[in-house]
Amino acid sequence: MYFFLVNLSFLEMCYTTSVAQQMLVHLLVEHKSISIVGCASQMYVFTILGHTECCLLATMAYDRYVAICHPLQYTLIMSSKVCICLDAASWVTGFLVEAAQTTWIFTLPFCGPQQIHHFFCDILPVVKLACADTSINEMALFGVSMLFIMGPFLLILVSYICIISTILIMPSAESRHKAFSTCSAHLMVVTLFFGTALFTYLQSRSSYSPDTDKMISLMYTVMTPLLNPVIYTLRNKEVKGALKKTLARNFCPWPR
C-alpha cells in the first residue's frame, strides 16, 4: 500500500505543478499568454500524468481487493516484482496513449492569435481553437476517455463490489470495521477524482459550458490532490498516533 502511495504522491505533485504554476502566474499578471510550445508541453505533462493516475488508482483498488479478499495469499500475489510491474504498466500506458493523442491534437492548424477559455491547456478548449474540422478529434477524445477513464473506473467498481461482499460476510463487527477502514481512504479519493474527471470528459458536446468546465477542472487538478494527503493521513492509525504524540510534545511539554 505504501509503495503505491509514494507513487501517487509523486505523480500528484508533478500533476498539480504542471497546472498550478501557470495559473498562479496568470493571476498576478495583466497580460495572460502562453506560447504554443508551452501549451503543448503543459498538455503533454497534464494528460500523461492524469491518465497514469487513473491506472494507478485501479491498481491500488486491486491491491485492496487482494488484501481483503485473499489476505493469506497477499504477500504471494502482491510481491515486490508484481507491484513494480503494475506501477510501470500504469506509467507506460499513460505515456503511450496520451503522448500519441496530444501529438495528434497539435498537428491541427491554429490560425492567428487565439484565446483559450480555460485556466490551462486542457484538451477540449484547445481543440475548439483549431481552424479545421475537429469532429474526428472529439470522437477520439471521447473514445480514449471511455476506454482509459471509464475502463479503470469499472475495474475499481468491480473490485469494490467484491470487497464489500467479503466484508459483509465477516463474522465480527471489529473485522468488518478494520477491513472497511483499510480501503475507505482510497474509496474517497477515487470518488473525488473520477467523479469530476468523468463529468468533464464524457459530457455531451452540446451541454459543454466553458465556465462549468473550469470549475470542475479546478476540482480534479488542484482540490483533489490537495485533499488526498489529508484523507490518507486521517484514515491511517499510525499517522494519527504520530500526530497526537507530536501535538502532545509541542503543546504539553511538561510532565503531568
PDB file of N, CA, C and O in Angstrom, residues 47 51 97-98 100-108 123-124 127 133-150 201-203 205:
ATOM      1  N   THR A  47      -1.880  15.489 -19.340  1.00  0.00           N
ATOM      2  CA  THR A  47      -2.645  14.323 -19.802  1.00  0.00           C
ATOM      3  C   THR A  47      -1.953  13.010 -19.467  1.00  0.00           C
ATOM      4  O   THR A  47      -2.601  12.038 -19.066  1.00  0.00           O
ATOM      5  N   HIS A  51      -3.754  10.436 -16.942  1.00  0.00           N
ATOM      6  CA  HIS A  51      -4.059   9.072 -17.375  1.00  0.00           C
ATOM      7  C   HIS A  51      -3.370   8.053 -16.481  1.00  0.00           C
ATOM      8  O   HIS A  51      -3.954   7.037 -16.104  1.00  0.00           O
ATOM      9  N   VAL A  97      -0.447   6.381 -24.577  1.00  0.00           N
ATOM     10  CA  VAL A  97      -1.761   6.809 -25.055  1.00  0.00           C
ATOM     11  C   VAL A  97      -1.843   8.325 -25.169  1.00  0.00           C
ATOM     12  O   VAL A  97      -2.226   8.868 -26.212  1.00  0.00           O
ATOM     13  N   GLU A  98      -1.474   9.027 -24.118  1.00  0.00           N
ATOM     14  CA  GLU A  98      -1.663  10.480 -24.111  1.00  0.00           C
ATOM     15  C   GLU A  98      -0.606  11.213 -24.936  1.00  0.00           C
ATOM     16  O   GLU A  98      -0.892  12.281 -25.485  1.00  0.00           O
ATOM     17  N   ALA A 100       0.520  10.114 -27.765  1.00  0.00           N
ATOM     18  CA  ALA A 100       0.006   9.985 -29.129  1.00  0.00           C
ATOM     19  C   ALA A 100      -1.171  10.928 -29.364  1.00  0.00           C
ATOM     20  O   ALA A 100      -1.241  11.616 -30.394  1.00  0.00           O
ATOM     21  N   GLN A 101      -2.096  11.011 -28.403  1.00  0.00           N
ATOM     22  CA  GLN A 101      -3.271  11.866 -28.570  1.00  0.00           C
ATOM     23  C   GLN A 101      -2.881  13.344 -28.617  1.00  0.00           C
ATOM     24  O   GLN A 101      -3.375  14.108 -29.464  1.00  0.00           O
ATOM     25  N   THR A 102      -1.994  13.774 -27.714  1.00  0.00           N
ATOM     26  CA  THR A 102      -1.588  15.178 -27.678  1.00  0.00           C
ATOM     27  C   THR A 102      -0.822  15.566 -28.941  1.00  0.00           C
ATOM     28  O   THR A 102      -1.015  16.667 -29.480  1.00  0.00           O
ATOM     29  N   THR A 103       0.041  14.678 -29.417  1.00  0.00           N
ATOM     30  CA  THR A 103       0.776  14.942 -30.662  1.00  0.00           C
ATOM     31  C   THR A 103      -0.198  15.123 -31.819  1.00  0.00           C
ATOM     32  O   THR A 103      -0.031  16.034 -32.661  1.00  0.00           O
ATOM     33  N   TRP A 104      -1.230  14.301 -31.867  1.00  0.00           N
ATOM     34  CA  TRP A 104      -2.228  14.397 -32.940  1.00  0.00           C
ATOM     35  C   TRP A 104      -2.975  15.728 -32.854  1.00  0.00           C
ATOM     36  O   TRP A 104      -3.223  16.375 -33.869  1.00  0.00           O
ATOM     37  N   ILE A 105      -3.304  16.157 -31.640  1.00  0.00           N
ATOM     38  CA  ILE A 105      -4.024  17.425 -31.471  1.00  0.00           C
ATOM     39  C   ILE A 105      -3.201  18.592 -32.001  1.00  0.00           C
ATOM     40  O   ILE A 105      -3.717  19.485 -32.685  1.00  0.00           O
ATOM     41  N   PHE A 106      -1.899  18.600 -31.733  1.00  0.00           N
ATOM     42  CA  PHE A 106      -1.073  19.731 -32.141  1.00  0.00           C
ATOM     43  C   PHE A 106      -0.577  19.642 -33.580  1.00  0.00           C
ATOM     44  O   PHE A 106       0.240  20.449 -34.006  1.00  0.00           O
ATOM     45  N   THR A 107      -1.088  18.651 -34.323  1.00  0.00           N
ATOM     46  CA  THR A 107      -0.895  18.669 -35.780  1.00  0.00           C
ATOM     47  C   THR A 107      -2.026  19.443 -36.468  1.00  0.00           C
ATOM     48  O   THR A 107      -1.952  19.695 -37.671  1.00  0.00           O
ATOM     49  N   LEU A 108      -3.055  19.822 -35.703  1.00  0.00           N
ATOM     50  CA  LEU A 108      -4.147  20.613 -36.262  1.00  0.00           C
ATOM     51  C   LEU A 108      -3.663  22.036 -36.559  1.00  0.00           C
ATOM     52  O   LEU A 108      -2.774  22.553 -35.888  1.00  0.00           O
ATOM     53  N   ILE A 123      -7.582  19.616 -23.112  1.00  0.00           N
ATOM     54  CA  ILE A 123      -7.720  19.096 -24.473  1.00  0.00           C
ATOM     55  C   ILE A 123      -8.843  19.769 -25.242  1.00  0.00           C
ATOM     56  O   ILE A 123      -8.633  20.325 -26.327  1.00  0.00           O
ATOM     57  N   LEU A 124     -10.052  19.723 -24.701  1.00  0.00           N
ATOM     58  CA  LEU A 124     -11.208  20.216 -25.453  1.00  0.00           C
ATOM     59  C   LEU A 124     -11.144  21.711 -25.746  1.00  0.00           C
ATOM     60  O   LEU A 124     -11.413  22.125 -26.883  1.00  0.00           O
ATOM     61  N   VAL A 127      -8.685  22.075 -28.641  1.00  0.00           N
ATOM     62  CA  VAL A 127      -9.218  21.524 -29.893  1.00  0.00           C
ATOM     63  C   VAL A 127     -10.214  22.486 -30.524  1.00  0.00           C
ATOM     64  O   VAL A 127     -10.251  22.648 -31.752  1.00  0.00           O
ATOM     65  N   ASP A 133     -11.927  20.994 -39.274  1.00  0.00           N
ATOM     66  CA  ASP A 133     -12.966  20.112 -38.756  1.00  0.00           C
ATOM     67  C   ASP A 133     -12.365  19.228 -37.669  1.00  0.00           C
ATOM     68  O   ASP A 133     -11.435  18.446 -37.916  1.00  0.00           O
ATOM     69  N   THR A 134     -12.863  19.375 -36.450  1.00  0.00           N
ATOM     70  CA  THR A 134     -12.302  18.637 -35.313  1.00  0.00           C
ATOM     71  C   THR A 134     -13.225  17.520 -34.822  1.00  0.00           C
ATOM     72  O   THR A 134     -13.033  17.011 -33.717  1.00  0.00           O
ATOM     73  N   SER A 135     -14.192  17.159 -35.614  1.00  0.00           N
ATOM     74  CA  SER A 135     -15.149  16.141 -35.162  1.00  0.00           C
ATOM     75  C   SER A 135     -14.459  14.808 -34.903  1.00  0.00           C
ATOM     76  O   SER A 135     -14.792  14.094 -33.948  1.00  0.00           O
ATOM     77  N   ILE A 136     -13.457  14.467 -35.739  1.00  0.00           N
ATOM     78  CA  ILE A 136     -12.732  13.204 -35.545  1.00  0.00           C
ATOM     79  C   ILE A 136     -11.938  13.253 -34.244  1.00  0.00           C
ATOM     80  O   ILE A 136     -11.898  12.282 -33.479  1.00  0.00           O
ATOM     81  N   ASN A 137     -11.308  14.403 -33.969  1.00  0.00           N
ATOM     82  CA  ASN A 137     -10.550  14.545 -32.735  1.00  0.00           C
ATOM     83  C   ASN A 137     -11.450  14.445 -31.503  1.00  0.00           C
ATOM     84  O   ASN A 137     -11.071  13.833 -30.496  1.00  0.00           O
ATOM     85  N   GLU A 138     -12.642  15.037 -31.588  1.00  0.00           N
ATOM     86  CA  GLU A 138     -13.561  14.970 -30.463  1.00  0.00           C
ATOM     87  C   GLU A 138     -14.083  13.551 -30.254  1.00  0.00           C
ATOM     88  O   GLU A 138     -14.258  13.106 -29.114  1.00  0.00           O
ATOM     89  N   MET A 139     -14.299  12.826 -31.356  1.00  0.00           N
ATOM     90  CA  MET A 139     -14.698  11.424 -31.236  1.00  0.00           C
ATOM     91  C   MET A 139     -13.573  10.588 -30.633  1.00  0.00           C
ATOM     92  O   MET A 139     -13.818   9.709 -29.798  1.00  0.00           O
ATOM     93  N   ALA A 140     -12.334  10.880 -31.047  1.00  0.00           N
ATOM     94  CA  ALA A 140     -11.182  10.156 -30.493  1.00  0.00           C
ATOM     95  C   ALA A 140     -11.033  10.446 -29.007  1.00  0.00           C
ATOM     96  O   ALA A 140     -10.739   9.540 -28.210  1.00  0.00           O
ATOM     97  N   LEU A 141     -11.236  11.719 -28.620  1.00  0.00           N
ATOM     98  CA  LEU A 141     -11.168  12.084 -27.207  1.00  0.00           C
ATOM     99  C   LEU A 141     -12.214  11.326 -26.400  1.00  0.00           C
ATOM    100  O   LEU A 141     -11.921  10.804 -25.314  1.00  0.00           O
ATOM    101  N   PHE A 142     -13.431  11.241 -26.932  1.00  0.00           N
ATOM    102  CA  PHE A 142     -14.498  10.517 -26.242  1.00  0.00           C
ATOM    103  C   PHE A 142     -14.144   9.032 -26.132  1.00  0.00           C
ATOM    104  O   PHE A 142     -14.354   8.405 -25.081  1.00  0.00           O
ATOM    105  N   GLY A 143     -13.580   8.457 -27.219  1.00  0.00           N
ATOM    106  CA  GLY A 143     -13.205   7.043 -27.205  1.00  0.00           C
ATOM    107  C   GLY A 143     -12.102   6.748 -26.197  1.00  0.00           C
ATOM    108  O   GLY A 143     -12.176   5.767 -25.441  1.00  0.00           O
ATOM    109  N   VAL A 144     -11.079   7.608 -26.158  1.00  0.00           N
ATOM    110  CA  VAL A 144      -9.989   7.434 -25.195  1.00  0.00           C
ATOM    111  C   VAL A 144     -10.514   7.572 -23.771  1.00  0.00           C
ATOM    112  O   VAL A 144     -10.123   6.815 -22.869  1.00  0.00           O
ATOM    113  N   SER A 145     -11.418   8.533 -23.560  1.00  0.00           N
ATOM    114  CA  SER A 145     -11.997   8.727 -22.226  1.00  0.00           C
ATOM    115  C   SER A 145     -12.806   7.506 -21.803  1.00  0.00           C
ATOM    116  O   SER A 145     -12.722   7.066 -20.646  1.00  0.00           O
ATOM    117  N   MET A 146     -13.585   6.953 -22.726  1.00  0.00           N
ATOM    118  CA  MET A 146     -14.377   5.769 -22.415  1.00  0.00           C
ATOM    119  C   MET A 146     -13.486   4.589 -22.052  1.00  0.00           C
ATOM    120  O   MET A 146     -13.749   3.855 -21.101  1.00  0.00           O
ATOM    121  N   LEU A 147     -12.391   4.423 -22.818  1.00  0.00           N
ATOM    122  CA  LEU A 147     -11.535   3.257 -22.629  1.00  0.00           C
ATOM    123  C   LEU A 147     -10.608   3.414 -21.438  1.00  0.00           C
ATOM    124  O   LEU A 147     -10.455   2.492 -20.626  1.00  0.00           O
ATOM    125  N   PHE A 148      -9.995   4.594 -21.278  1.00  0.00           N
ATOM    126  CA  PHE A 148      -8.922   4.750 -20.309  1.00  0.00           C
ATOM    127  C   PHE A 148      -9.301   5.572 -19.073  1.00  0.00           C
ATOM    128  O   PHE A 148      -8.469   5.762 -18.185  1.00  0.00           O
ATOM    129  N   ILE A 149     -10.513   6.092 -19.018  1.00  0.00           N
ATOM    130  CA  ILE A 149     -11.027   6.667 -17.769  1.00  0.00           C
ATOM    131  C   ILE A 149     -12.150   5.785 -17.243  1.00  0.00           C
ATOM    132  O   ILE A 149     -12.143   5.372 -16.083  1.00  0.00           O
ATOM    133  N   MET A 150     -13.111   5.481 -18.119  1.00  0.00           N
ATOM    134  CA  MET A 150     -14.216   4.621 -17.706  1.00  0.00           C
ATOM    135  C   MET A 150     -13.743   3.193 -17.441  1.00  0.00           C
ATOM    136  O   MET A 150     -14.246   2.524 -16.532  1.00  0.00           O
ATOM    137  N   TYR A 201     -14.942  14.785 -19.166  1.00  0.00           N
ATOM    138  CA  TYR A 201     -14.547  14.212 -20.456  1.00  0.00           C
ATOM    139  C   TYR A 201     -15.617  13.346 -21.114  1.00  0.00           C
ATOM    140  O   TYR A 201     -15.460  12.963 -22.275  1.00  0.00           O
ATOM    141  N   LEU A 202     -16.697  13.034 -20.399  1.00  0.00           N
ATOM    142  CA  LEU A 202     -17.748  12.221 -21.004  1.00  0.00           C
ATOM    143  C   LEU A 202     -19.059  12.978 -21.173  1.00  0.00           C
ATOM    144  O   LEU A 202     -20.050  12.395 -21.590  1.00  0.00           O
ATOM    145  N   GLN A 203     -19.053  14.278 -20.875  1.00  0.00           N
ATOM    146  CA  GLN A 203     -20.279  15.046 -21.098  1.00  0.00           C
ATOM    147  C   GLN A 203     -20.476  15.276 -22.598  1.00  0.00           C
ATOM    148  O   GLN A 203     -19.523  15.303 -23.377  1.00  0.00           O
ATOM    149  N   ARG A 205     -21.118  17.155 -26.083  1.00  0.00           N
ATOM    150  CA  ARG A 205     -20.584  18.423 -26.584  1.00  0.00           C
ATOM    151  C   ARG A 205     -21.647  19.522 -26.580  1.00  0.00           C
ATOM    152  O   ARG A 205     -21.346  20.700 -26.431  1.00  0.00           O
TER     153      ARG A 205
END
